[in-house]
mmCIF file of C-alpha atoms in Angstrom:
data_model
loop_
_atom_site.group_PDB
_atom_site.id
_atom_site.type_symbol
_atom_site.label_atom_id
_atom_site.label_comp_id
_atom_site.label_asym_id
_atom_site.label_seq_id
_atom_site.Cartn_x
_atom_site.Cartn_y
_atom_site.Cartn_z
ATOM 1 C CA MET A 1 164.393 88.060 63.041
ATOM 2 C CA ASN A 2 161.453 88.893 60.836
ATOM 3 C CA THR A 3 157.785 87.745 61.143
ATOM 4 C CA ALA A 4 158.330 84.928 58.730
ATOM 5 C CA ASP A 5 161.237 83.441 60.678
ATOM 6 C CA GLN A 6 159.349 83.757 63.892
ATOM 7 C CA SER A 7 156.320 81.940 62.420
ATOM 8 C CA ALA A 8 158.519 79.172 61.114
ATOM 9 C CA GLY A 9 160.307 78.728 64.478
ATOM 10 C CA MET A 10 156.834 78.646 66.253
ATOM 11 C CA ARG A 11 155.475 75.808 64.148
ATOM 12 C CA LEU A 12 158.712 73.842 64.497
ATOM 13 C CA ALA A 13 158.538 74.187 68.210
ATOM 14 C CA ARG A 14 154.921 73.211 68.261
ATOM 15 C CA TRP A 15 155.557 70.103 66.087
ATOM 16 C CA SER A 16 158.562 69.150 68.147
ATOM 17 C CA ALA A 17 156.456 69.359 71.382
ATOM 18 C CA VAL A 18 153.670 67.166 69.767
ATOM 19 C CA VAL A 19 156.242 64.466 68.732
ATOM 20 C CA ILE A 20 157.884 64.470 72.194
ATOM 21 C CA ILE A 21 154.548 64.231 73.957
ATOM 22 C CA ILE A 22 153.543 61.286 71.704
ATOM 23 C CA ALA A 23 156.756 59.526 72.327
ATOM 24 C CA VAL A 24 156.906 60.095 76.099
ATOM 25 C CA GLY A 25 153.286 59.219 76.379
ATOM 26 C CA ALA A 26 153.717 55.887 74.541
ATOM 27 C CA ALA A 27 156.848 54.925 76.650
ATOM 28 C CA ALA A 28 155.149 55.876 79.843
ATOM 29 C CA PHE A 29 152.023 53.963 78.867
ATOM 30 C CA ARG A 30 154.134 50.896 77.969
ATOM 31 C CA LEU A 31 155.970 50.894 81.302
ATOM 32 C CA SER A 32 152.784 51.740 83.290
ATOM 33 C CA PHE A 33 150.906 48.964 81.516
ATOM 34 C CA ALA A 34 153.642 46.336 82.351
ATOM 35 C CA THR A 35 153.805 47.413 85.935
ATOM 36 C CA LEU A 36 150.048 47.508 86.552
ATOM 37 C CA LYS A 37 149.656 44.130 84.866
ATOM 38 C CA ASP A 38 152.144 42.681 87.230
ATOM 39 C CA LEU A 39 150.572 44.379 90.151
ATOM 40 C CA ALA A 40 147.224 42.743 89.148
ATOM 41 C CA VAL A 41 149.030 39.244 89.181
ATOM 42 C CA LEU A 42 150.428 39.921 92.620
ATOM 43 C CA ALA A 43 146.813 40.952 93.783
ATOM 44 C CA HIS A 44 145.621 37.425 92.945
ATOM 45 C CA ILE A 45 143.958 38.430 89.581
ATOM 46 C CA PRO A 46 144.295 35.640 87.041
ATOM 47 C CA ALA A 47 147.344 36.058 84.685
ATOM 48 C CA ARG A 48 145.280 35.836 81.598
ATOM 49 C CA ASP A 49 143.041 38.708 82.696
ATOM 50 C CA ALA A 50 145.734 40.759 84.346
ATOM 51 C CA TRP A 51 146.285 42.986 81.325
ATOM 52 C CA LEU A 52 142.715 44.574 81.697
ATOM 53 C CA PHE A 53 143.667 46.106 84.961
ATOM 54 C CA PRO A 54 146.092 48.744 83.190
ATOM 55 C CA LEU A 55 143.594 49.460 80.495
ATOM 56 C CA ILE A 56 140.978 50.202 83.222
ATOM 57 C CA VAL A 57 143.258 52.631 85.033
ATOM 58 C CA ASP A 58 144.703 54.385 82.040
ATOM 59 C CA GLY A 59 141.490 54.293 79.999
ATOM 60 C CA THR A 60 139.682 56.213 82.912
ATOM 61 C CA ILE A 61 142.603 58.826 82.938
ATOM 62 C CA LEU A 62 142.342 59.349 79.197
ATOM 63 C CA LEU A 63 138.495 59.814 79.457
ATOM 64 C CA ALA A 64 138.839 62.309 82.228
ATOM 65 C CA THR A 65 141.511 64.193 80.350
ATOM 66 C CA PHE A 66 139.185 64.388 77.163
ATOM 67 C CA GLY A 67 136.251 65.591 79.329
ATOM 68 C CA VAL A 68 138.364 68.384 80.883
ATOM 69 C CA LEU A 69 139.425 69.585 77.462
ATOM 70 C CA VAL A 70 135.996 69.317 75.934
ATOM 71 C CA LEU A 71 133.962 70.806 78.764
ATOM 72 C CA ALA A 72 136.128 73.822 79.439
ATOM 73 C CA ASN A 73 133.344 76.188 80.296
ATOM 74 C CA ALA A 74 130.803 73.618 81.486
ATOM 75 C CA PRO A 75 129.782 72.808 85.083
ATOM 76 C CA GLU A 76 130.342 69.131 84.428
ATOM 77 C CA ARG A 77 134.122 69.887 84.064
ATOM 78 C CA ARG A 78 134.559 69.606 87.831
ATOM 79 C CA PHE A 79 133.681 65.818 87.804
ATOM 80 C CA PHE A 80 136.172 64.986 85.214
ATOM 81 C CA VAL A 81 138.872 67.011 87.073
ATOM 82 C CA THR A 82 138.116 64.945 90.234
ATOM 83 C CA VAL A 83 138.368 61.738 88.265
ATOM 84 C CA LEU A 84 141.572 62.779 86.458
ATOM 85 C CA VAL A 85 143.175 63.532 89.959
ATOM 86 C CA ILE A 86 142.073 60.230 91.563
ATOM 87 C CA GLY A 87 143.106 58.208 88.389
ATOM 88 C CA SER A 88 146.522 59.698 88.353
ATOM 89 C CA VAL A 89 146.932 59.015 92.116
ATOM 90 C CA VAL A 90 145.819 55.463 91.564
ATOM 91 C CA SER A 91 148.225 54.909 88.706
ATOM 92 C CA VAL A 92 151.189 56.466 90.496
ATOM 93 C CA ALA A 93 150.388 54.589 93.727
ATOM 94 C CA GLY A 94 149.995 51.205 91.765
ATOM 95 C CA ASN A 95 153.506 51.642 90.244
ATOM 96 C CA SER A 96 154.981 52.541 93.563
ATOM 97 C CA LEU A 97 153.242 49.650 95.352
ATOM 98 C CA HIS A 98 154.732 47.288 92.642
ATOM 99 C CA ALA A 99 158.151 48.478 93.353
ATOM 100 C CA VAL A 100 157.706 48.008 97.108
ATOM 101 C CA ALA A 101 156.233 44.501 96.651
ATOM 102 C CA ALA A 102 159.398 43.395 94.686
ATOM 103 C CA GLY A 103 157.560 40.425 93.199
ATOM 104 C CA ARG A 104 155.899 39.296 96.453
ATOM 105 C CA GLU A 105 152.171 38.811 96.779
ATOM 106 C CA LEU A 106 150.276 41.759 98.087
ATOM 107 C CA PRO A 107 148.626 41.540 101.531
ATOM 108 C CA TRP A 108 144.866 41.152 101.665
ATOM 109 C CA TRP A 109 143.986 44.836 102.168
ATOM 110 C CA ALA A 110 146.081 45.851 99.167
ATOM 111 C CA SER A 111 144.561 43.067 97.069
ATOM 112 C CA ALA A 112 141.062 44.377 98.102
ATOM 113 C CA LEU A 113 142.060 47.852 96.946
ATOM 114 C CA VAL A 114 143.254 46.673 93.561
ATOM 115 C CA ALA A 115 140.011 44.529 93.077
ATOM 116 C CA ALA A 116 137.890 47.486 93.964
ATOM 117 C CA ILE A 117 139.470 49.699 91.248
ATOM 118 C CA ALA A 118 137.567 48.049 88.356
ATOM 119 C CA PRO A 119 133.888 48.613 89.471
ATOM 120 C CA ILE A 120 134.751 52.108 90.622
ATOM 121 C CA SER A 121 136.195 52.910 87.344
ATOM 122 C CA LEU A 122 133.197 51.537 85.531
ATOM 123 C CA LEU A 123 130.803 53.705 87.615
ATOM 124 C CA ALA A 124 133.026 56.791 86.906
ATOM 125 C CA ASP A 125 133.327 56.192 83.222
ATOM 126 C CA THR A 126 129.644 55.437 82.801
ATOM 127 C CA HIS A 127 128.642 58.654 84.621
ATOM 128 C CA GLY A 128 131.283 60.563 82.733
ATOM 129 C CA LEU A 129 129.855 59.330 79.403
ATOM 130 C CA ALA A 130 126.359 60.506 80.474
ATOM 131 C CA LEU A 131 127.643 63.903 81.370
ATOM 132 C CA LEU A 132 129.345 64.197 77.917
ATOM 133 C CA ILE A 133 125.951 63.170 76.114
ATOM 134 C CA ARG A 134 123.999 65.737 78.241
ATOM 135 C CA ALA A 135 126.550 68.375 77.454
ATOM 136 C CA ALA A 136 126.435 67.570 73.749
ATOM 137 C CA GLN A 137 122.659 67.798 73.705
ATOM 138 C CA ARG A 138 122.613 71.108 75.515
ATOM 139 C CA ASP A 139 125.166 72.606 73.063
ATOM 140 C CA SER A 140 123.444 71.194 69.944
ATOM 141 C CA ALA A 141 120.040 72.686 71.136
ATOM 142 C CA PRO A 142 119.008 75.656 69.077
ATOM 143 C CA GLU A 143 119.466 78.969 70.812
ATOM 144 C CA PRO A 144 116.270 80.996 71.323
ATOM 145 C CA ALA A 145 116.086 83.712 68.746
ATOM 146 C CA PRO A 146 116.908 87.127 70.092
ATOM 147 C CA ALA A 147 114.015 89.354 70.502
ATOM 148 C CA PRO A 148 113.769 91.765 67.455
ATOM 149 C CA VAL A 149 114.939 95.261 68.424
ATOM 150 C CA VAL A 150 112.154 97.733 67.626
ATOM 151 C CA GLU A 151 113.627 100.850 66.533
ATOM 152 C CA PRO A 152 111.597 104.079 66.955
ATOM 153 C CA ALA A 153 109.712 104.752 63.821
ATOM 154 C CA THR A 154 110.313 108.127 62.241
ATOM 155 C CA GLU A 155 107.648 110.551 62.598
ATOM 156 C CA GLN A 156 105.830 110.732 59.153
ATOM 157 C CA ALA A 157 104.241 113.951 58.419
ATOM 158 C CA THR A 158 100.717 112.581 57.616
ATOM 159 C CA ALA A 159 97.917 114.867 57.125
ATOM 160 C CA GLU A 160 95.442 114.144 59.786
ATOM 161 C CA PRO A 161 91.810 114.792 58.896
ATOM 162 C CA GLU A 162 90.580 117.915 60.583
ATOM 163 C CA PRO A 163 87.888 117.238 63.165
ATOM 164 C CA GLU A 164 84.456 118.077 62.036
ATOM 165 C CA PRO A 165 83.021 121.182 63.711
ATOM 166 C CA VAL A 166 80.622 120.263 66.368
ATOM 167 C CA PRO A 167 77.334 122.049 65.787
ATOM 168 C CA VAL A 168 76.784 124.564 68.682
ATOM 169 C CA SER A 169 73.125 124.955 69.740
ATOM 170 C CA VAL A 170 72.416 128.650 69.693
ATOM 171 C CA PRO A 171 69.495 129.325 72.164
ATOM 172 C CA GLU A 172 66.427 130.944 70.438
ATOM 173 C CA PRO A 173 65.781 134.434 71.786
ATOM 174 C CA ALA A 174 62.882 134.722 73.944
ATOM 175 C CA PRO A 175 59.818 136.366 72.473
ATOM 176 C CA VAL A 176 59.685 140.145 73.431
ATOM 177 C CA PRO A 177 56.135 141.060 74.343
ATOM 178 C CA LEU A 178 54.638 143.755 72.207
ATOM 179 C CA PRO A 179 53.674 146.894 73.990
ATOM 180 C CA VAL A 180 49.943 147.191 74.601
ATOM 181 C CA PRO A 181 48.540 150.628 73.486
ATOM 182 C CA GLU A 182 46.931 152.406 76.272
ATOM 183 C CA PRO A 183 43.269 153.459 75.793
ATOM 184 C CA VAL A 184 42.758 156.936 74.601
ATOM 185 C CA ARG A 185 40.646 158.957 76.913
ATOM 186 C CA VAL A 186 37.858 161.103 75.326
ATOM 187 C CA ALA A 187 38.486 163.914 77.706
ATOM 188 C CA GLU A 188 42.025 164.275 76.538
ATOM 189 C CA LEU A 189 40.892 164.842 72.915
ATOM 190 C CA ARG A 190 41.195 168.516 72.272
ATOM 191 C CA PRO A 191 40.521 170.370 68.902
ATOM 192 C CA VAL A 192 43.630 171.160 67.094
ATOM 193 C CA PRO A 193 43.917 174.890 67.370
ATOM 194 C CA ASP A 194 44.037 177.083 64.294
ATOM 195 C CA ALA A 195 42.711 174.237 62.110
ATOM 196 C CA PRO A 196 40.864 175.365 58.861
ATOM 197 C CA VAL A 197 37.226 175.103 59.038
ATOM 198 C CA GLN A 198 35.781 172.925 56.131
ATOM 199 C CA LEU A 199 32.606 174.325 54.522
ATOM 200 C CA PRO A 200 30.127 172.019 52.662
ATOM 201 C CA VAL A 201 30.593 172.033 48.964
ATOM 202 C CA ARG A 202 27.441 172.924 46.836
ATOM 203 C CA SER A 203 26.714 171.303 43.583
ATOM 204 C CA SER A 204 26.758 173.561 40.571
ATOM 205 C CA ARG A 205 23.655 171.752 38.996
ATOM 206 C CA PRO A 206 20.245 173.267 39.553
ATOM 207 C CA VAL A 207 17.995 171.332 41.770
ATOM 208 C CA GLN A 208 15.045 170.031 39.865
ATOM 209 C CA THR A 209 11.849 169.749 41.578
ATOM 210 C CA MET A 210 9.913 166.593 41.203
ATOM 211 C CA LEU A 211 6.379 167.093 39.361
ATOM 212 C CA PRO A 212 3.541 165.163 40.685
ATOM 213 C CA ILE A 213 2.468 162.307 38.391
ATOM 214 C CA ALA A 214 -1.083 161.225 38.489
ATOM 215 C CA VAL A 215 -1.564 157.569 38.554
ATOM 216 C CA PRO A 216 -5.033 156.305 36.943
ATOM 217 C CA VAL A 217 -6.958 154.111 39.353
ATOM 218 C CA GLY A 218 -9.173 151.218 38.029
ATOM 219 C CA GLY A 219 -8.962 151.743 34.466
#
C-alpha cells in the first residue's frame, strides 16, 4: 500500500471515529437526560423543573472536558480533571440509583444529595469559568522581548593617536668654579738666561742746541 492509500485510509478512519462518537454521545446524553430527569422527580423536585437536573450534571461534565482539553499545559488543568471525575461519578451514580429505585420515591438522604448537586455544580462552573478567563488573559499577555544578544564587535584597526612626548626636565649643570690664579712671587722671577741685551737706539738727526733769546724788558 502506497502513501496515498494510507493517507486516504487514515482520513476515513478519523471521520468514522468522529461520526461514531457524535452518535454514541447523542444517544448516551438522551438516555442519561431521561434517567436523571426521572430521578429528579423521585427526589421530590417539581416535574416542570426536573429537566434542569440533567442539564446541570451533563453541562458541568462538558465544561470540565473543555477545560481539560484547552488547558493541557496549565496548572488550572488539575481543577477541571477533578470536576470531570466527580461529575462522571455523579452521572453514573444517578443512573444506577434510578434503576435501583424502580419508580419509588427516594429516601430523604438520597433526595438531599440530589438537591445539593445543583448549587455545588454552580460553584464549580463559576470557578472554572474564572480559571479559563485567567488562563486566557495570561496567554494573551505580550511576552517580554528577549534581551538582544550582543555579539562581540570585530576589532577594527583604527589608528590611535600617538601620545605626545612628555617633556623631560633636564637638570642644569652646576656652575664650575673658575680656578683662581695664584699670586706670583717676586722672588721666583728670574732673568731668562741667554736673553739678548737691547741697547738704546740713537737718533740719526743732529742735536741742535737752543740759542738764548733776549727778551726786551719795559719797552
